[in-house]
Structure formats: structure tokens, C-alpha cells
Amino acid sequence: MQDQGGSGRATIRDVANAVGVSTATVSKVMNATGRVSAETRKAVLEAARELDFRPNAMARALQSNRSSSVGLLTDDTYGRFSLPLMAGLTEGLIAQGMSVFLCVIDGPKELGATHLDALLQKRVDGLIISGRRVDRLPDIDLTGVTVPTVYALSHGPADGVTLAPDERHGAALAVSHLIEIGRRRIAHVTGPRRFRVAMERAESWRDTLAAEGLWKEGEALHGDWSQGWGHTAAAHLIDGRPASDWPDAVFCGSDQIGLGMIDAFRERGIDVPGQIAVIGFDNWQVLAAQARPPLSSIDMNLPELGREVGRTLTRMIAGESPATGTTRLPCTLVPRASTIGPAG
Amino acid sequence: MQDQGGSGRATIRDVANAVGVSTATVSKVMNATGRVSAETRKAVLEAARELDFRPNAMARALQSNRSSSVGLLTDDTYGRFSLPLMAGLTEGLIAQGMSVFLCVIDGPKELGATHLDALLQKRVDGLIISGRRVDRLPDIDLTGVTVPTVYALSHGPADGVTLAPDERHGAALAVSHLIEIGRRRIAHVTGPRRFRVAMERAESWRDTLAAEGLWKEGEALHGDWSQGWGHTAAAHLIDGRPASDWPDAVFCGSDQIGLGMIDAFRERGIDVPGQIAVIGFDNWQVLAAQARPPLSSIDMNLPELGREVGRTLTRMIAGESPATGTTRLPCTLVPRASTIGPAG
DNA sequence: TTGAAAGCGATACCAT
DNA sequence: ATGGTATCGCTTTCAA
């Protein structure tokens, strides 16, 4: 009593029979290809609706050699970076009828191979490789894979196509912002040296300061990405030093570090941003907006990156060859009270 | 020079030709069905490997009427709950060659319909519906859809199959833990009343306390899920009251609330857990583990939930009819310093 | 043990 | 403007 019309199980032949035409004609109507009389078209359309006809994508794929689906391989179990990216990705691709297979390959090495094999059997039109660690690729062997592939966030091989946020631009945005609000002694506290993004942001911090001829003593402070490290680093910068030696702003490599920093300053009765302004990176809403004071940050525009990945992959599938190497997408400054104060 | 053998584009006929047998025989070998001589089998297997033959899943699907893929519809752009669930889901399903289409339908209402249509055209064998708001379903019209469907996290219709964490169990775990460490005046600060999970956790808090004959004054404090609310609620509980009126523990409806709480206590010089123990909910690692002190919490075991969703859906696809209504999966207590102190 | 042939559902070419 | 038919790659009887 639930299957009026067989819901979605009707074939093109059912429609053809219902109208009294051939399957070829129905196909033409459904794809708006070839000449069909207005009358026939209307009848076919009506029957299709009536029967809840939905063309079988498998059959179509078999015939056209295009599956209208792509695979996304990621080792990001946590999703802080992946999901916003996926949101943009699926949004961009669905417009062209493309669906995205998600494969989370956080686990034994063979898991990646298994997923990849499944995707290849399903004849995905394209592949996206994205990693949790922005600098290290998920562990998959792509040897011999001829499917168009885009690397997102994590960096693919030199002859591959990679899309990633413009880390240097983001860092420059942060530092320029601090300079604009009048800060001159801008410290940098960030993640491990082995992270490519940490080095890129640090370089950009240094370059931007140098371009303005500002405070150049001291180096970037490298630790992990955590709140705890922010806290510790703040102590390094402040404790046992005269206030005249303090920075008047800190650019942090992650929002978590920024939070720890703010925390430590508060404990010491240092006003943020009055005495020291703080800006983070990632614009991890739920953290940054909830901080006290709310933490200014740099947004990597991951959804937009995802959309761009979709566009690029689509073009590759269509036969184009986008620039190899890494294409950088701009970041955005999100000012909050930790730099501009409560007044705005 | 990269396509030795045409990488993954070889057909069953290519293999058959290479060996000098029929496609039927190759098929039998590949599927371990029918009788084939050991000799032939070996030759076929070898040729298949040689040619990097990968059966075309589209053709197989067309023939078997099974696509070996399922669709996951979610409106969780943020991913805090979705991704751990997906990780478990894909892990559980890939073992059976099943891949998961991810559809993020956070956007205009028609987006859901578009995605659903794409999935139906692709003849997914099953559907998973999961929401950001645990109590409200993503906005999709499933009328007339006959594909096996499982609801995860968010609750489906009464005659549907839903899998969700056992909120009451989780809350009971938290409260029992507090009681075990000797607390007797256990407050509860949680999210909005309109959230089903908020009400369930609050009820369980009340019931567990009542069962022990403990402090029953006061009601659960409902606000939003944020750190800010935790901070405010702490003020309610503490400010202007004699210390003898203070709770000696607070069970928080989210880790964020717990963080705000800890923060407020610290500002007031109240020792956690010395004077007041705090426990959160969600076990959002990156927040809870980084808190000062690290926040005890309740883990909803989302990856396991995902695996179970996979199993259930598989059974439904196989024709079984699992119990309708909601099946609850147990939570786990994750004790940290905010309840048991630094010593352990 | 092996193979020939009929589909699965849709598309596209070529007639009509 | 329509329709017959071969075809996509694989599975599955049914014969041989």
C-alpha cells in the first residue's frame, strides 16, 4: 500500500509503454535531445511524473562511461577542516548531478587501498585527496591511477593539482591588521616546525613585519597547536620581563593557542586587547567567538575552497588540464574584540 | 607511458581473450561461483592481475540491481557529531564493498530534494539520515521513498529505524560518577528545553539523584550550549550565596558549558574539583582535554554508533526488519582532573 | 568444466 | 518526428 507506481522503480520502457512510444523517444524527451513533437513531449513528461520515473544512473553510467560521482579520501576523523570543505564540495558538485563518495581512511594502511579499489570499481570520475594534517598526505598508493585527482588542503605531488588556503596571505592579513590598530611589537606563537603551514605563517609574519621595518627581535615560538602551549608561551613572553619588553600584540598560529594566550594574560591581569592584542588562525567559530574576549582570527574559507575543488575537478573531468602545483585561495580576516575591543 | 595495461580500464572480455576462455568463465572465477578447473582459475586470476582488471561496478549494479552504495544525508556542516559517525559508518560498510555518498544539505530547502533525487537515480541500496540538531531532522521529504532508511542521532518517525546514543544512560553515568567520588549536591546546567537531549539528560540527572535520595532542591538550569552560558550559570549558582549553599559538583550538558563553568570558578578562586567537581558531555577531546583542569566528560561513542548504523542498514538491505523506534547505544565515562583531580 | 546468449536500463545512430 | 537496434560490461541460465 506504499508503492503507488513502484516509486522510483519504473523503467524507461514503462514510460514508453504508458505513452505508446519507443524508449528512444522517451530518452530524447528526458534529455532534451533530438526532435520530439510538443505533444509527445508533454505526454511523456506526464507519464514520467505519474510513474515517478527516475532514470537509472547505473545504466546511464554504463552507456556513457561517466558515473557522475567522485570519491573523497580523507584521514580526518575529527572533521574540523574536512566537513566545511565537504559542504562546499558537495554543494558545488550536486549542481552537475555529481555525488561524492566519502571515505574516511583513518586506520590500518590497507583500508585506504580497499576504499580506493571500491571507488575505482565504481568508476568514479574523479578523486579528491584531503588530509587531516595539512602537510602530510593520507597514506594511499595512487600508482597507476589515471582518474583526475585534486589534492585539497594537503599537498599532492608537484605534477599534481593542489588547492590550499593561502597561508602566507592569511598570516599577512593578521599581522597587517595588528599593525593597522597601532601595534608595533608583534610576537608569533605557533605550531611545530615540522608543519609546513607553521613555517609558512611564520615566514609571512616575519616578512610582513620586515616590510614595515618593525620589531625584529626574537623568533617565532614553536610548540604544538594547543591551548596549553599558548598558555606556556605567554609565560615565556611575559614572566620575568619588564612590561616594556612585552609584545603589544601576538599573532597565534591557531585559535587554540590564542585561547591559551588570552587565558594566561587574564590570569596575569593583562588587558586584552588594551595591553596586548591577540589574533588566532582557523576561525574555529565555536572556540573563537566564545572566548573572553572573543578572539579575532583568520578564516581559511574552507567551503569556498571546497567549491573551487569541485570546479577544478569538473574541468579536469571535462578534459582540461588546470595548472599543476598548488593554487592558493585567499583567507579572510575576522576581527573580534581581542584586537579591536568591545566597541568594535 | 603511464597506462601500462590501461590501468583499471580492462574489461572482463579483455581478460577472457587474454586467457582464451569465455567471459562467463572469467566471471565465475572472479566471483568464486560455479565450477572452474584450478588451472583455468589460476590463469584467469593471473591475467586479471596483469591487466589490472577491476570489474565495472556499474555493470554489475545494473545486472544485480544492487549498487553497493548508500547515501548519507546530513545538515551538519560543522561536523562535530557527523564525522566521527561517518568514520565508523564507512569503516563498517566498506568491509562489504559498500561506499557512502555524503550529502551535506545545509542550505536552501530544495537542496535536500536535489541530493535525494541524485541518490535515488544512483539507486542507492540504503539511506542514512542524520542531523546536526539531535532533535530535529534535516528537512527532506521522504514520501514514497522505499529504500531502507536508518536515522542516526536525530530521531526518525515512530515506524522508522533510529539509532541514537543513550542520553539517559550517559547522564546517569555522569551523576553516578559524581556520587561515587563523594559529591552530594549535584547541580545540572544544560541546553535549551526545546532540545530533546537536554530534557532527557535532565530527567536522568533528576532520577539518578532521587534514586540515591540526594539533594533535590533547585531545577536544572537551561540556557544554550555555550561556554558563555556556563559562565553565567556559574554566577547564578555561586554569587550572593553562602558557600554552604553551593553545589559540590555540576553536571554540564555540554563540554562547552563545562568549560565556561570551570572558567567562572577559577575567576572566583573556587577549586575544581576540590570545592566543586565539574563534568561535561560530548567528550569533545580538543576542548575537554585542554581545559584547565582537563574536563571529565561523557563520550557518546559515535564511531561505534556509526558502525552499528552500518550493520543495521546492511541487515535491512538484506531484507530483515530491525525493531522500529529508537535503539539506544551506551555512552562511556571519561574521567579527567575536573572530577578526580590531578592525582588520578 | 566451459561457453553461447539473453538480459539489466539507458543512449545514439540510422532508418523510416 | 519516431522507432529499431546495437551497445555499454557483467551475470546467469542452459547447453554442450
XYZ file of C-alpha atoms (C1' of nucleotides) in Angstrom:
720
model
C 0.000 0.000 0.000
C 3.008 2.166 -0.112
C 4.217 1.540 -3.595
C 1.943 3.600 -5.740
C 3.524 3.216 -9.103
C 6.505 1.355 -7.774
C 8.196 4.513 -6.635
C 11.387 5.045 -8.472
C 11.466 1.582 -9.907
C 9.794 2.459 -13.183
C 11.992 1.966 -16.225
C 12.157 3.992 -19.363
C 10.244 1.187 -21.065
C 7.402 1.512 -18.597
C 7.097 5.134 -19.539
C 7.346 4.325 -23.213
C 4.604 1.743 -22.917
C 2.378 4.037 -20.928
C 2.551 6.673 -23.626
C 2.719 4.300 -26.551
C 6.035 5.454 -27.918
C 9.512 3.937 -28.072
C 12.129 4.107 -25.398
C 14.239 6.135 -27.782
C 11.636 8.855 -27.809
C 11.333 8.883 -24.063
C 15.073 9.146 -23.792
C 15.060 12.116 -26.118
C 12.449 13.863 -24.055
C 14.194 13.194 -20.792
C 17.455 14.522 -22.102
C 16.025 17.329 -24.174
C 17.907 15.985 -27.147
C 16.704 15.279 -30.686
C 13.376 16.492 -32.127
C 10.174 15.487 -30.438
C 6.720 16.944 -31.033
C 5.426 19.157 -28.279
C 2.501 16.819 -27.890
C 4.594 13.711 -27.407
C 6.927 15.522 -25.095
C 4.073 16.564 -22.890
C 2.620 13.089 -22.756
C 5.980 11.559 -21.925
C 6.709 14.070 -19.239
C 3.345 13.454 -17.717
C 3.737 9.699 -17.718
C 7.197 10.004 -16.261
C 5.863 12.099 -13.442
C 2.948 9.773 -12.966
C 5.181 6.746 -12.670
C 7.748 8.609 -10.618
C 10.283 7.641 -13.228
C 13.866 8.218 -12.309
C 16.448 7.278 -14.911
C 18.767 4.559 -13.669
C 22.132 6.222 -13.246
C 23.880 2.856 -13.404
C 22.597 2.162 -16.879
C 23.378 5.653 -17.917
C 26.864 5.386 -16.494
C 27.473 2.111 -18.224
C 26.495 3.605 -21.536
C 28.207 6.944 -21.157
C 31.218 5.727 -19.276
C 30.640 8.504 -16.754
C 29.442 7.657 -13.265
C 28.657 11.193 -12.150
C 30.310 10.519 -8.881
C 33.646 11.315 -7.347
C 35.463 9.968 -4.349
C 36.834 11.895 -1.428
C 39.550 10.207 0.572
C 40.422 11.772 3.877
C 42.055 10.725 7.091
C 40.422 13.467 9.089
C 38.287 11.676 11.606
C 37.712 14.751 13.504
C 36.330 16.888 10.764
C 37.273 20.317 11.849
C 38.728 21.032 8.427
C 37.136 18.334 6.346
C 33.487 18.964 6.860
C 33.334 22.614 5.885
C 35.315 21.646 2.840
C 32.944 18.818 2.028
C 29.970 21.061 2.441
C 31.299 23.382 -0.231
C 32.363 20.472 -2.356
C 29.063 18.640 -2.434
C 27.239 21.888 -2.916
C 29.313 22.733 -5.953
C 29.121 19.291 -7.489
C 25.477 18.439 -6.995
C 24.561 21.203 -9.404
C 26.015 18.967 -12.092
C 24.412 15.841 -10.746
C 27.659 14.703 -9.208
C 27.642 12.907 -5.890
C 30.563 12.439 -3.568
C 31.691 9.177 -2.034
C 33.193 9.806 1.350
C 35.965 7.521 2.504
C 37.444 8.018 5.913
C 40.692 6.134 5.910
C 41.853 6.645 9.417
C 43.020 3.203 10.308
C 45.120 0.313 9.055
C 47.078 1.055 5.922
C 45.156 -1.411 3.791
C 41.951 0.484 4.495
C 42.973 3.173 2.054
C 43.657 0.597 -0.622
C 40.322 -1.066 -0.006
C 38.434 2.195 -0.333
C 40.370 3.229 -3.381
C 39.641 -0.096 -5.010
C 35.943 0.262 -4.283
C 35.946 3.734 -5.787
C 37.780 2.590 -8.864
C 35.357 -0.273 -9.335
C 32.550 2.214 -9.070
C 34.296 4.115 -11.828
C 34.391 7.447 -10.085
C 35.013 10.276 -12.497
C 37.404 11.985 -10.132
C 39.230 11.760 -6.853
C 39.878 14.226 -4.088
C 42.583 13.584 -1.559
C 42.438 15.562 1.608
C 44.321 15.172 4.817
C 43.974 15.972 8.431
C 47.481 17.091 8.664
C 47.694 19.836 6.183
C 51.215 18.874 5.331
C 51.054 15.138 5.166
C 49.026 13.186 2.679
C 46.815 10.335 3.689
C 48.637 7.102 3.152
C 47.334 5.865 -0.183
C 49.122 4.469 -3.165
C 47.844 6.155 -6.302
C 50.297 4.494 -8.632
C 48.700 3.728 -11.937
C 45.514 5.580 -11.131
C 44.517 7.598 -14.162
C 41.407 9.204 -12.731
C 41.567 13.016 -12.476
C 42.723 13.851 -8.984
C 42.732 17.010 -6.924
C 44.521 17.402 -3.631
C 42.822 19.643 -1.122
C 44.444 21.116 1.976
C 47.226 18.599 1.991
C 49.790 18.946 -0.746
C 49.975 16.480 -3.590
C 52.954 15.753 -5.789
C 54.497 18.541 -7.836
C 52.860 17.333 -11.031
C 49.507 17.042 -9.307
C 46.812 19.643 -8.819
C 46.588 21.007 -5.318
C 44.252 23.590 -3.842
C 45.013 25.072 -0.469
C 44.430 28.180 1.569
C 46.958 30.939 1.064
C 48.646 30.609 4.425
C 51.024 33.463 3.778
C 48.214 35.719 2.781
C 46.300 34.781 5.901
C 49.271 35.484 8.122
C 49.893 38.792 6.361
C 46.267 39.733 6.914
C 46.631 39.059 10.602
C 49.856 40.979 11.010
C 48.682 43.907 8.893
C 45.569 44.098 10.971
C 47.633 44.310 14.126
C 49.782 46.987 12.592
C 46.744 48.934 11.488
C 45.406 49.034 15.007
C 48.684 50.555 16.041
C 50.670 47.610 17.306
C 54.398 47.565 16.725
C 55.806 44.718 18.755
C 54.113 41.704 17.311
C 55.081 38.262 18.549
C 54.233 34.982 16.880
C 53.366 31.778 18.673
C 52.591 28.773 16.549
C 52.729 25.021 15.980
C 55.547 22.561 15.324
C 58.257 23.342 12.802
C 57.548 20.109 11.000
C 54.202 21.506 9.923
C 54.560 23.233 6.645
C 51.788 25.684 7.481
C 53.523 26.673 10.676
C 56.623 27.595 8.737
C 54.686 29.427 6.044
C 52.759 31.509 8.502
C 55.889 32.288 10.452
C 57.734 33.382 7.340
C 54.907 35.622 6.321
C 54.783 37.104 9.822
C 58.460 37.897 9.582
C 58.210 39.279 6.054
C 55.263 41.487 6.833
C 56.984 42.929 9.879
C 60.183 43.447 7.951
C 58.331 45.259 5.188
C 57.168 47.732 7.792
C 60.516 47.941 9.475
C 59.088 46.759 12.781
C 60.267 44.836 15.806
C 62.503 42.105 14.611
C 63.967 40.710 17.749
C 63.089 37.260 18.775
C 61.853 34.378 16.752
C 58.540 32.704 16.273
C 57.786 30.449 19.222
C 57.101 26.913 18.054
C 55.235 24.408 20.167
C 52.160 22.320 19.440
C 48.799 23.673 18.346
C 47.202 23.516 21.751
C 45.728 25.832 24.290
C 48.275 24.549 26.745
C 51.122 25.677 24.541
C 49.526 29.110 24.187
C 49.456 29.336 27.920
C 53.071 28.308 28.269
C 54.212 30.610 25.508
C 52.509 33.556 27.167
C 54.522 32.852 30.264
C 57.711 32.885 28.194
C 56.826 36.241 26.756
C 55.745 37.907 29.966
C 57.068 36.384 33.142
C 60.284 37.842 34.476
C 60.392 40.566 31.874
C 59.687 44.231 32.324
C 56.420 45.352 30.772
C 58.468 47.456 28.384
C 59.758 44.224 26.860
C 56.339 42.740 26.329
C 54.877 42.488 22.895
C 51.829 44.645 22.311
C 50.263 42.008 20.138
C 50.519 38.266 19.495
C 49.704 36.534 16.268
C 48.851 32.933 17.106
C 49.103 30.015 14.710
C 45.822 28.526 15.844
C 42.744 29.611 17.721
C 43.543 27.133 20.408
C 46.896 28.724 21.001
C 45.155 32.086 21.024
C 42.759 30.890 23.680
C 45.530 29.680 25.930
C 47.228 33.005 25.431
C 44.187 35.043 26.365
C 43.748 32.817 29.348
C 47.270 33.363 30.563
C 47.013 37.112 30.083
C 43.819 37.219 32.044
C 45.427 35.316 34.896
C 48.160 37.928 34.963
C 45.764 40.822 34.870
C 46.930 41.884 31.442
C 44.189 43.541 29.427
C 43.337 42.126 26.011
C 43.437 43.987 23.731
C 44.259 47.045 25.852
C 47.808 45.994 26.643
C 48.225 43.091 24.290
C 46.089 42.290 21.270
C 45.669 38.640 20.277
C 44.681 37.131 16.979
C 44.328 33.462 16.124
C 44.092 31.354 12.990
C 41.406 28.960 11.659
C 38.415 30.975 12.800
C 37.086 27.984 14.606
C 33.798 29.671 15.388
C 32.786 27.754 18.404
C 36.086 28.447 20.085
C 36.936 31.896 18.843
C 33.546 33.507 19.227
C 33.158 32.103 22.735
C 36.473 33.265 24.051
C 36.598 36.056 26.549
C 37.183 38.383 24.921
C 36.094 36.881 21.589
C 39.157 36.036 19.564
C 39.932 37.705 16.255
C 41.007 35.169 13.700
C 41.821 34.289 10.120
C 39.249 32.302 8.203
C 40.542 29.917 5.566
C 37.240 29.931 3.691
C 37.091 26.182 3.526
C 33.626 25.966 1.980
C 34.780 28.174 -0.845
C 37.886 26.047 -1.176
C 35.604 23.044 -1.444
C 33.556 24.686 -4.175
C 36.712 25.518 -6.059
C 37.910 21.943 -5.720
C 34.611 20.890 -7.263
C 35.002 23.313 -10.143
C 38.567 22.305 -10.797
C 37.803 18.622 -10.700
C 34.864 19.140 -13.027
C 37.109 20.864 -15.507
C 39.661 18.101 -15.296
C 36.955 15.532 -15.881
C 35.891 17.526 -18.919
C 39.392 17.133 -20.247
C 41.024 20.391 -19.287
C 44.379 20.453 -17.555
C 44.484 23.036 -14.796
C 47.799 24.333 -13.578
C 49.743 21.732 -11.669
C 51.281 22.577 -8.357
C 49.493 24.428 -5.611
C 46.861 27.068 -6.167
C 46.314 29.292 -3.170
C 42.955 30.688 -2.145
C 42.692 33.862 -0.121
C 41.903 33.943 3.573
C 39.685 36.419 5.331
C 40.214 38.498 8.431
C 37.567 38.109 11.108
C 38.120 40.865 13.649
C 36.717 40.402 17.126
C 37.177 42.002 20.494
C 40.607 40.512 21.143
C 42.089 43.007 18.712
C 39.545 45.754 18.199
C 37.978 45.776 21.638
C 34.316 45.522 22.621
C 33.350 48.791 20.994
C 34.100 47.461 17.537
C 53.842 5.921 -20.628
C 51.714 5.769 -17.593
C 48.999 3.422 -18.734
C 50.626 0.060 -18.656
C 47.731 -2.204 -19.449
C 45.204 0.589 -19.487
C 45.025 0.704 -15.734
C 41.627 -0.208 -14.488
C 40.010 0.099 -17.868
C 40.319 -3.541 -18.812
C 37.030 -5.341 -19.273
C 36.118 -8.854 -18.452
C 36.354 -9.590 -22.148
C 39.943 -8.434 -22.245
C 40.744 -10.907 -19.536
C 38.794 -13.620 -21.282
C 40.649 -13.010 -24.511
C 43.995 -12.938 -22.799
C 43.401 -16.348 -21.302
C 41.448 -17.755 -24.208
C 38.269 -18.512 -22.292
C 34.794 -17.005 -22.264
C 33.656 -14.056 -20.219
C 31.342 -16.379 -18.363
C 34.291 -18.332 -17.080
C 36.115 -15.232 -16.002
C 33.026 -14.076 -14.197
C 32.820 -17.367 -12.367
C 36.404 -17.109 -11.274
C 36.074 -13.527 -10.127
C 33.018 -14.325 -8.085
C 34.114 -17.716 -6.878
C 30.912 -19.173 -8.233
C 30.325 -22.221 -10.429
C 32.917 -24.912 -11.142
C 36.141 -23.909 -12.779
C 39.275 -26.003 -13.103
C 42.105 -24.983 -10.857
C 44.229 -24.464 -13.911
C 41.817 -22.086 -15.598
C 41.226 -20.234 -12.388
C 44.893 -19.646 -11.950
C 45.319 -18.404 -15.493
C 42.345 -16.069 -15.181
C 43.482 -14.673 -11.890
C 46.901 -14.053 -13.314
C 45.594 -12.304 -16.393
C 43.259 -10.203 -14.274
C 46.133 -9.072 -12.146
C 48.278 -8.487 -15.160
C 45.670 -6.284 -16.809
C 44.763 -4.597 -13.536
C 41.222 -5.716 -14.157
C 38.628 -4.180 -11.913
C 35.051 -5.298 -12.502
C 32.840 -2.410 -13.511
C 30.524 -1.871 -10.586
C 28.034 -0.037 -12.788
C 27.541 -3.036 -14.999
C 27.349 -5.282 -12.015
C 24.850 -2.997 -10.357
C 22.727 -2.849 -13.462
C 22.653 -6.582 -13.617
C 22.169 -7.306 -9.944
C 20.008 -4.338 -9.114
C 22.302 -3.564 -6.204
C 24.541 -0.548 -6.338
C 26.644 -1.346 -3.277
C 26.347 2.224 -2.179
C 24.300 4.095 0.355
C 23.574 7.754 0.851
C 24.102 9.797 3.952
C 22.088 12.980 4.221
C 23.118 15.381 6.918
C 22.722 19.044 7.650
C 25.715 19.128 9.948
C 28.145 21.492 8.283
C 30.223 21.672 11.305
C 30.905 18.031 11.749
C 31.447 17.738 15.413
C 28.982 14.870 15.564
C 28.798 13.820 11.954
C 32.357 12.976 11.155
C 33.087 10.554 13.938
C 29.836 8.870 12.997
C 30.794 8.747 9.335
C 34.180 7.337 10.178
C 32.552 4.388 11.911
C 29.947 4.098 9.199
C 32.297 3.937 6.250
C 34.560 1.618 8.156
C 31.743 -0.786 8.807
C 30.339 -0.689 5.305
C 33.474 -0.889 3.219
C 34.031 -4.402 4.513
C 31.065 -5.362 2.367
C 32.164 -3.268 -0.578
C 29.658 -0.595 0.236
C 30.547 3.031 -0.303
C 28.837 6.026 1.193
C 27.603 9.056 -0.682
C 27.857 12.110 1.509
C 25.283 14.827 1.024
C 25.540 17.958 3.099
C 22.195 19.646 2.811
C 22.764 22.752 4.779
C 21.167 25.317 2.548
C 18.028 26.056 0.582
C 15.249 23.575 1.097
C 15.368 22.281 -2.464
C 18.961 21.197 -1.939
C 17.800 18.216 0.050
C 15.420 17.211 -2.705
C 18.140 17.566 -5.307
C 20.521 15.372 -3.379
C 17.867 12.817 -2.632
C 16.938 12.655 -6.277
C 20.555 12.147 -7.278
C 20.876 9.341 -4.751
C 17.701 7.685 -5.915
C 18.836 7.861 -9.518
C 22.057 6.257 -8.455
C 19.945 3.535 -6.937
C 21.485 3.615 -3.505
C 20.726 0.481 -1.555
C 20.070 2.417 1.615
C 19.758 5.821 3.180
C 21.013 7.315 6.397
C 19.510 10.495 7.732
C 21.462 12.352 10.334
C 21.011 15.801 11.721
C 23.009 18.490 13.338
C 20.364 19.135 15.831
C 19.930 15.870 17.507
C 16.255 16.501 17.908
C 15.282 17.893 14.560
C 15.526 16.044 11.301
C 17.085 17.570 8.249
C 14.386 18.984 6.069
C 13.824 16.302 3.446
C 10.664 14.818 2.099
C 10.957 11.042 2.072
C 7.411 10.404 0.957
C 7.234 7.458 -1.375
C 10.857 6.514 -0.840
C 11.030 2.770 -0.430
C 14.765 2.460 0.097
C 15.770 1.081 3.513
C 16.431 4.034 5.779
C 18.122 4.443 9.120
C 18.029 7.591 11.194
C 21.127 8.340 13.169
C 21.404 10.803 16.036
C 18.286 12.662 15.033
C 15.042 10.837 15.547
C 13.041 9.474 12.656
C 9.335 8.699 12.591
C 7.918 6.144 15.008
C 7.725 3.484 12.322
C 11.269 4.210 11.213
C 14.520 2.763 12.493
C 16.518 5.147 14.637
C 19.875 4.677 16.335
C 20.995 7.161 18.938
C 23.193 7.434 21.982
C 21.552 6.521 25.240
C 21.370 10.028 26.657
C 19.822 8.898 29.895
C 22.489 6.322 30.385
C 25.164 8.914 29.722
C 23.685 11.321 32.207
C 23.331 8.581 34.778
C 26.985 7.671 34.275
C 27.978 11.263 34.928
C 25.864 11.662 38.029
C 26.824 8.264 39.455
C 30.450 9.152 38.949
C 29.987 12.355 40.915
C 28.231 10.467 43.656
C 30.958 7.883 43.758
C 33.595 10.498 44.337
C 31.571 11.642 47.301
C 29.532 14.523 45.947
C 26.048 15.048 47.262
C 24.851 18.411 45.993
C 24.922 17.960 42.276
C 23.629 20.764 40.070
C 22.795 20.466 36.383
C 23.401 23.147 33.790
C 22.381 22.364 30.264
C 20.989 23.492 26.913
C 17.596 24.732 25.773
C 14.428 22.951 26.836
C 13.415 22.574 23.222
C 16.272 20.138 22.735
C 15.105 16.676 23.403
C 18.531 15.616 24.603
C 18.589 18.425 27.125
C 15.360 17.181 28.620
C 16.435 13.564 28.604
C 19.706 14.291 30.326
C 17.987 16.495 32.867
C 15.424 13.828 33.655
C 18.082 11.249 34.104
C 20.036 13.588 36.376
C 16.951 14.047 38.499
C 16.107 10.354 38.559
C 19.594 9.305 39.457
C 19.734 11.778 42.301
C 16.310 10.772 43.519
C 17.292 7.122 43.493
C 20.050 7.996 45.916
C 17.882 10.275 47.991
C 20.162 13.228 47.347
C 19.860 16.992 47.070
C 16.663 17.715 45.287
C 16.281 21.450 45.619
C 16.505 23.554 42.556
C 15.925 22.670 38.981
C 18.152 22.081 36.028
C 19.390 25.367 34.631
C 18.550 25.665 30.940
C 20.363 28.068 28.639
C 22.138 27.488 25.383
C 25.000 25.074 24.839
C 27.751 27.642 25.058
C 30.697 28.451 27.189
C 29.124 31.826 27.848
C 26.083 30.198 29.347
C 28.247 28.010 31.542
C 29.899 31.130 32.818
C 26.610 32.849 33.518
C 25.122 29.790 35.156
C 28.100 29.519 37.473
C 27.401 33.043 38.616
C 23.793 32.080 39.349
C 24.885 29.177 41.454
C 27.589 30.970 43.379
C 27.303 34.713 43.553
C 25.445 36.117 46.500
C 25.057 32.737 48.133
C 26.861 31.378 51.140
C 29.361 28.689 50.317
C 27.195 26.277 52.251
C 24.562 26.679 49.549
C 26.925 25.936 46.739
C 26.736 22.664 44.903
C 29.753 20.409 45.329
C 29.509 19.237 41.747
C 27.996 20.334 38.473
C 26.914 18.055 35.679
C 27.002 20.079 32.468
C 25.002 19.309 29.357
C 27.925 20.030 27.072
C 31.660 20.355 27.295
C 31.389 23.957 26.272
C 29.146 24.710 29.205
C 31.595 22.834 31.385
C 34.442 24.990 30.158
C 32.606 28.190 30.911
C 31.833 26.829 34.321
C 35.420 25.942 35.114
C 36.429 29.354 33.901
C 33.986 31.124 36.169
C 35.033 29.050 39.144
C 38.639 29.852 38.521
C 37.866 33.554 38.381
C 36.230 33.235 41.760
C 39.066 31.281 43.252
C 36.973 28.170 43.630
C 38.975 24.997 43.347
C 37.976 22.407 40.782
C 37.461 19.673 41.734
C 38.448 20.423 45.336
C 35.396 22.514 46.115
C 33.275 21.819 43.088
C 33.680 18.990 40.633
C 32.648 19.538 37.022
C 31.739 17.051 34.338
C 30.690 17.779 30.786
C 29.048 15.877 27.959
C 30.172 15.011 24.404
C 33.796 14.353 25.236
C 34.862 16.822 22.650
C 38.518 15.890 23.000
C 40.120 19.046 21.836
C 38.107 21.105 24.264
C 37.804 18.799 27.209
C 41.361 17.539 27.307
C 42.731 21.063 27.001
C 40.689 22.596 29.762
C 42.389 23.611 32.945
C 41.839 21.366 34.701
C 41.018 18.831 31.984
C 37.297 18.256 31.900
C 35.739 14.891 32.677
C 33.057 14.058 30.177
C 30.649 11.557 28.689
C 31.553 10.028 25.362
C 28.686 9.098 23.059
C 30.807 6.577 21.163
C 29.826 7.983 17.820
C 32.156 5.814 15.746
C 30.592 2.733 17.280
C 27.174 4.204 16.623
C 28.226 4.653 13.017
C 29.348 1.052 12.776
C 26.058 -0.090 14.224
C 24.171 2.054 11.737
C 26.119 0.304 9.004
C 25.261 -3.125 10.374
C 21.618 -2.287 10.780
C 21.316 -0.833 7.329
C 23.049 -3.851 5.862
C 20.551 -6.129 7.529
C 17.678 -4.060 6.249
C 19.083 -4.198 2.748
C 19.312 -7.945 3.112
C 15.609 -7.976 3.808
C 15.482 -8.112 7.582
C 13.271 -5.749 9.536
C 15.023 -4.474 12.632
C 12.993 -3.087 15.500
C 11.371 0.212 14.642
C 11.653 3.135 17.000
C 14.813 4.206 18.685
C 17.604 1.893 19.714
C 19.920 3.390 22.295
C 23.641 2.774 22.418
C 25.593 3.094 25.644
C 27.803 6.041 26.496
C 31.144 5.928 28.237
C 32.516 7.873 31.165
C 35.814 9.648 30.536
C 37.118 10.821 33.890
C 39.642 13.644 33.936
C 41.052 16.003 36.512
C 37.909 18.131 36.832
C 36.326 15.370 38.866
C 39.072 13.078 40.043
C 41.850 15.607 40.448
C 45.364 15.586 39.018
C 46.417 12.553 41.002
C 44.120 10.305 39.016
C 34.325 -27.785 -16.935
C 33.191 -24.409 -20.327
C 30.654 -21.301 -23.494
C 26.723 -19.106 -26.083
C 23.360 -15.971 -25.436
C 19.785 -13.369 -23.095
C 19.206 -9.752 -20.443
C 19.899 -5.330 -16.835
C 18.233 0.141 -18.365
C 19.503 3.694 -20.979
C 21.565 6.073 -25.212
C 22.653 7.002 -30.036
C 22.911 6.139 -34.670
C 20.477 5.342 -38.685
C 16.370 4.409 -40.954
C 11.810 5.423 -41.889
C 9.172 13.280 -35.666
C 9.820 8.322 -34.317
C 11.446 3.837 -33.782
C 14.601 -0.332 -34.371
C 18.694 -1.871 -32.710
C 23.420 -2.267 -31.259
C 25.951 -1.278 -27.311
C 27.990 -0.360 -22.521
C 30.286 -4.628 -19.014
C 28.834 -8.055 -16.399
C 25.958 -12.102 -14.572
C 23.371 -16.074 -15.258
C 20.877 -19.773 -17.004
C 21.151 -23.597 -20.066
C 23.534 -26.467 -23.370
C 27.287 -28.782 -24.877
